[in-house]
Amino acid sequence: MEKIKIGYKDYQIKYLDPKQVLFDDGTELIGKIEYNDNIIYLSNRYSNDTRNEGLVHEVIHGIDDMYGIGLTEEQVNGLGKGIYTVLKDSELLK
């Protein structure tokens, strides 16, 4: 997948070289969303499942930002894992 639409924004998805590491406050990240630049970065240091779960996580952040829901990081983590599991177990992901 090269792009995804969240609300009126088209986000480009950029897969980083496995040697590139995403950090936030000293914590290594699977993915990161840049709201102003409309880019979702995903690390290729992880398995396909982990990377896809990271994409769902970042999409939830994008939805939260677009619609001003006010989710906490813990809520985004839980929703990301839950939604990814449903999509995978229902064979909606390839």
Coordinates of N, CA and C in Angstrom, one line a residue:
M1 N 0.8 -1.2 0.0 CA 0.0 0.0 0.0 C 0.9 1.2 0.0
E2 N 0.6 2.2 -0.9 CA 1.4 3.4 -1.0 C 0.8 4.6 -0.4
K3 N -0.6 4.6 -0.3 CA -1.3 5.7 0.3 C -2.6 5.3 0.9
I4 N -3.1 6.2 1.8 CA -4.4 5.9 2.4 C -5.1 7.2 2.7
K5 N -6.4 7.2 2.5 CA -7.1 8.5 2.7 C -7.8 8.4 4.1
I6 N -7.5 9.5 4.9 CA -8.2 9.7 6.2 C -8.9 11.0 6.2
G7 N -10.2 11.0 6.2 CA -11.0 12.2 6.0 C -10.7 12.8 4.7
Y8 N -10.3 14.1 4.7 CA -10.0 14.7 3.4 C -8.5 14.7 3.1
K9 N -7.7 14.1 3.9 CA -6.3 14.0 3.7 C -5.9 12.7 3.1
D10 N -5.0 12.8 2.1 CA -4.3 11.7 1.5 C -3.0 11.5 2.1
Y11 N -2.7 10.4 2.8 CA -1.4 10.2 3.4 C -0.6 9.3 2.6
Q12 N 0.6 9.7 2.3 CA 1.6 8.8 1.6 C 2.2 7.9 2.7
I13 N 2.3 6.6 2.3 CA 2.9 5.7 3.3 C 4.4 5.4 2.8
K14 N 5.3 5.7 3.7 CA 6.7 5.5 3.4 C 7.3 4.4 4.2
Y15 N 7.9 3.4 3.6 CA 8.5 2.3 4.3 C 10.0 2.5 4.4
L16 N 10.5 2.6 5.6 CA 11.9 3.0 5.9 C 12.8 1.8 5.7
D17 N 14.0 2.0 5.3 CA 15.0 1.0 5.3 C 15.2 0.4 6.7
P18 N 15.4 -0.9 6.8 CA 15.5 -1.6 8.1 C 16.6 -0.9 9.0
K19 N 17.6 -0.3 8.4 CA 18.6 0.4 9.1 C 18.2 1.7 9.7
Q20 N 17.1 2.3 9.2 CA 16.6 3.5 9.8 C 15.6 3.2 10.9
V21 N 15.8 3.9 12.0 CA 15.0 3.7 13.2 C 14.2 4.9 13.6
L22 N 12.9 4.7 13.8 CA 12.1 5.8 14.3 C 12.1 5.9 15.8
F23 N 12.3 7.1 16.3 CA 12.3 7.3 17.8 C 11.3 8.4 18.2
D24 N 10.8 8.3 19.4 CA 10.0 9.4 20.0 C 10.3 9.3 21.5
D25 N 10.9 10.3 22.0 CA 11.3 10.4 23.4 C 12.1 9.2 23.8
G26 N 13.0 8.7 23.0 CA 13.9 7.6 23.3 C 13.3 6.2 23.1
T27 N 12.0 6.2 22.7 CA 11.4 4.9 22.4 C 11.4 4.6 20.9
E28 N 11.8 3.4 20.6 CA 11.7 3.0 19.2 C 10.3 2.7 18.8
L29 N 10.0 3.2 17.6 CA 8.6 3.1 17.1 C 8.5 2.2 15.9
I30 N 7.3 1.6 15.7 CA 7.0 0.8 14.5 C 6.6 1.8 13.4
G31 N 5.9 2.8 13.7 CA 5.4 3.8 12.7 C 5.2 5.1 13.4
K32 N 5.1 6.1 12.5 CA 4.9 7.5 13.0 C 4.1 8.2 11.9
I33 N 3.1 9.0 12.3 CA 2.3 9.8 11.4 C 2.7 11.3 11.5
E34 N 2.9 11.9 10.4 CA 3.2 13.4 10.3 C 1.9 14.0 9.7
Y35 N 1.2 14.7 10.6 CA -0.1 15.2 10.2 C 0.0 16.4 9.2
N36 N 1.0 17.2 9.4 CA 1.1 18.4 8.5 C 1.7 18.0 7.1
D37 N 2.5 17.0 7.1 CA 3.1 16.6 5.8 C 2.3 15.4 5.1
N38 N 1.3 14.9 5.8 CA 0.5 13.8 5.3 C 1.3 12.6 4.9
I39 N 2.1 12.2 5.9 CA 3.0 11.0 5.6 C 2.9 10.1 6.8
I40 N 2.8 8.8 6.6 CA 2.9 7.8 7.6 C 4.2 7.0 7.3
Y41 N 5.1 7.0 8.3 CA 6.3 6.3 8.1 C 6.2 4.9 8.8
L42 N 6.7 3.9 8.2 CA 6.6 2.5 8.8 C 8.0 1.9 8.7
S43 N 8.5 1.3 9.8 CA 9.8 0.7 9.8 C 9.7 -0.7 9.2
N44 N 10.7 -1.0 8.4 CA 10.9 -2.3 7.8 C 11.7 -3.2 8.7
R45 N 11.9 -2.8 10.0 CA 12.7 -3.6 10.9 C 11.9 -4.7 11.6
Y46 N 10.6 -4.7 11.3 CA 9.7 -5.6 12.0 C 9.0 -6.5 11.0
S47 N 8.3 -7.5 11.5 CA 7.6 -8.5 10.7 C 6.4 -7.8 10.0
N48 N 5.9 -8.5 9.0 CA 4.7 -7.9 8.2 C 3.5 -7.7 9.2
D49 N 3.3 -8.7 10.1 CA 2.2 -8.5 11.0 C 2.4 -7.3 11.9
T50 N 3.5 -7.1 12.4 CA 3.8 -6.0 13.3 C 3.7 -4.7 12.6
R51 N 4.2 -4.7 11.3 CA 4.2 -3.4 10.5 C 2.7 -3.1 10.2
N52 N 1.9 -4.1 9.8 CA 0.5 -3.8 9.5 C -0.3 -3.4 10.8
E53 N 0.0 -3.9 11.9 CA -0.6 -3.5 13.1 C -0.2 -2.0 13.4
G54 N 1.1 -1.7 13.1 CA 1.6 -0.3 13.2 C 0.8 0.6 12.3
L55 N 0.5 0.2 11.1 CA -0.2 1.0 10.1 C -1.6 1.3 10.7
V56 N -2.3 0.3 11.2 CA -3.6 0.5 11.8 C -3.5 1.5 12.9
H57 N -2.5 1.3 13.8 CA -2.3 2.2 14.9 C -2.2 3.7 14.4
E58 N -1.4 3.9 13.4 CA -1.2 5.3 12.9 C -2.4 5.8 12.2
V59 N -3.2 4.9 11.5 CA -4.5 5.4 10.9 C -5.4 5.8 12.0
I60 N -5.4 5.1 13.1 CA -6.3 5.5 14.3 C -5.9 6.9 14.8
H61 N -4.5 7.1 14.8 CA -4.1 8.5 15.2 C -4.6 9.5 14.2
G62 N -4.5 9.2 12.9 CA -5.0 10.1 11.9 C -6.5 10.4 12.0
I63 N -7.3 9.4 12.3 CA -8.7 9.5 12.5 C -9.0 10.4 13.8
D64 N -8.2 10.1 14.8 CA -8.3 10.9 16.0 C -8.0 12.4 15.8
D65 N -7.0 12.6 15.0 CA -6.6 14.0 14.7 C -7.6 14.7 13.8
M66 N -8.1 14.0 12.8 CA -9.0 14.5 11.9 C -10.4 14.9 12.5
Y67 N -10.8 14.1 13.4 CA -12.2 14.3 14.0 C -12.1 14.8 15.5
G68 N -10.9 15.0 16.0 CA -10.8 15.6 17.3 C -11.4 14.7 18.4
I69 N -11.2 13.4 18.4 CA -11.8 12.5 19.3 C -11.2 12.6 20.7
G70 N -9.8 12.8 20.7 CA -9.2 12.9 22.0 C -8.7 11.6 22.7
L71 N -8.3 10.6 21.8 CA -7.9 9.3 22.4 C -6.5 9.5 23.0
T72 N -6.3 8.7 24.1 CA -5.0 8.6 24.7 C -4.2 7.6 23.9
E73 N -2.9 7.5 24.1 CA -2.0 6.6 23.5 C -2.4 5.1 23.9
E74 N -2.8 4.9 25.1 CA -3.3 3.6 25.5 C -4.5 3.2 24.8
Q75 N -5.4 4.1 24.5 CA -6.6 3.8 23.8 C -6.3 3.4 22.3
V76 N -5.4 4.2 21.7 CA -4.9 4.0 20.4 C -4.3 2.6 20.3
N77 N -3.4 2.3 21.3 CA -2.8 1.0 21.3 C -3.8 -0.2 21.3
G78 N -4.7 -0.1 22.2 CA -5.8 -1.1 22.4 C -6.6 -1.3 21.1
L79 N -7.1 -0.1 20.6 CA -7.9 -0.2 19.4 C -7.1 -0.7 18.2
G80 N -5.8 -0.3 18.1 CA -5.0 -0.8 17.0 C -4.8 -2.3 17.0
K81 N -4.5 -2.8 18.2 CA -4.3 -4.3 18.3 C -5.6 -5.0 18.0
G82 N -6.7 -4.5 18.6 CA -8.0 -5.1 18.4 C -8.5 -5.1 17.0
I83 N -8.4 -3.9 16.3 CA -8.9 -3.8 14.9 C -8.0 -4.7 14.0
Y84 N -6.7 -4.6 14.2 CA -5.8 -5.4 13.4 C -6.1 -6.9 13.5
T85 N -6.3 -7.4 14.7 CA -6.7 -8.8 15.0 C -8.0 -9.2 14.3
V86 N -9.0 -8.3 14.4 CA -10.3 -8.6 13.7 C -10.1 -8.7 12.2
L87 N -9.3 -7.8 11.6 CA -9.1 -7.7 10.2 C -8.3 -9.0 9.7
K88 N -7.3 -9.3 10.5 CA -6.5 -10.5 10.1 C -7.3 -11.8 10.3
D89 N -7.9 -12.0 11.5 CA -8.7 -13.2 11.7 C -9.8 -13.4 10.8
S90 N -10.4 -12.3 10.3 CA -11.5 -12.4 9.3 C -11.0 -12.5 7.9
E91 N -9.7 -12.6 7.8 CA -9.0 -12.7 6.5 C -9.4 -11.5 5.5
L92 N -9.5 -10.3 6.1 CA -9.7 -9.1 5.3 C -8.4 -8.5 4.9
L93 N -7.3 -9.0 5.5 CA -5.9 -8.5 5.1 C -5.2 -9.6 4.3
K94 N -4.4 -9.2 3.4 CA -3.6 -10.2 2.7 C -2.1 -10.1 3.1

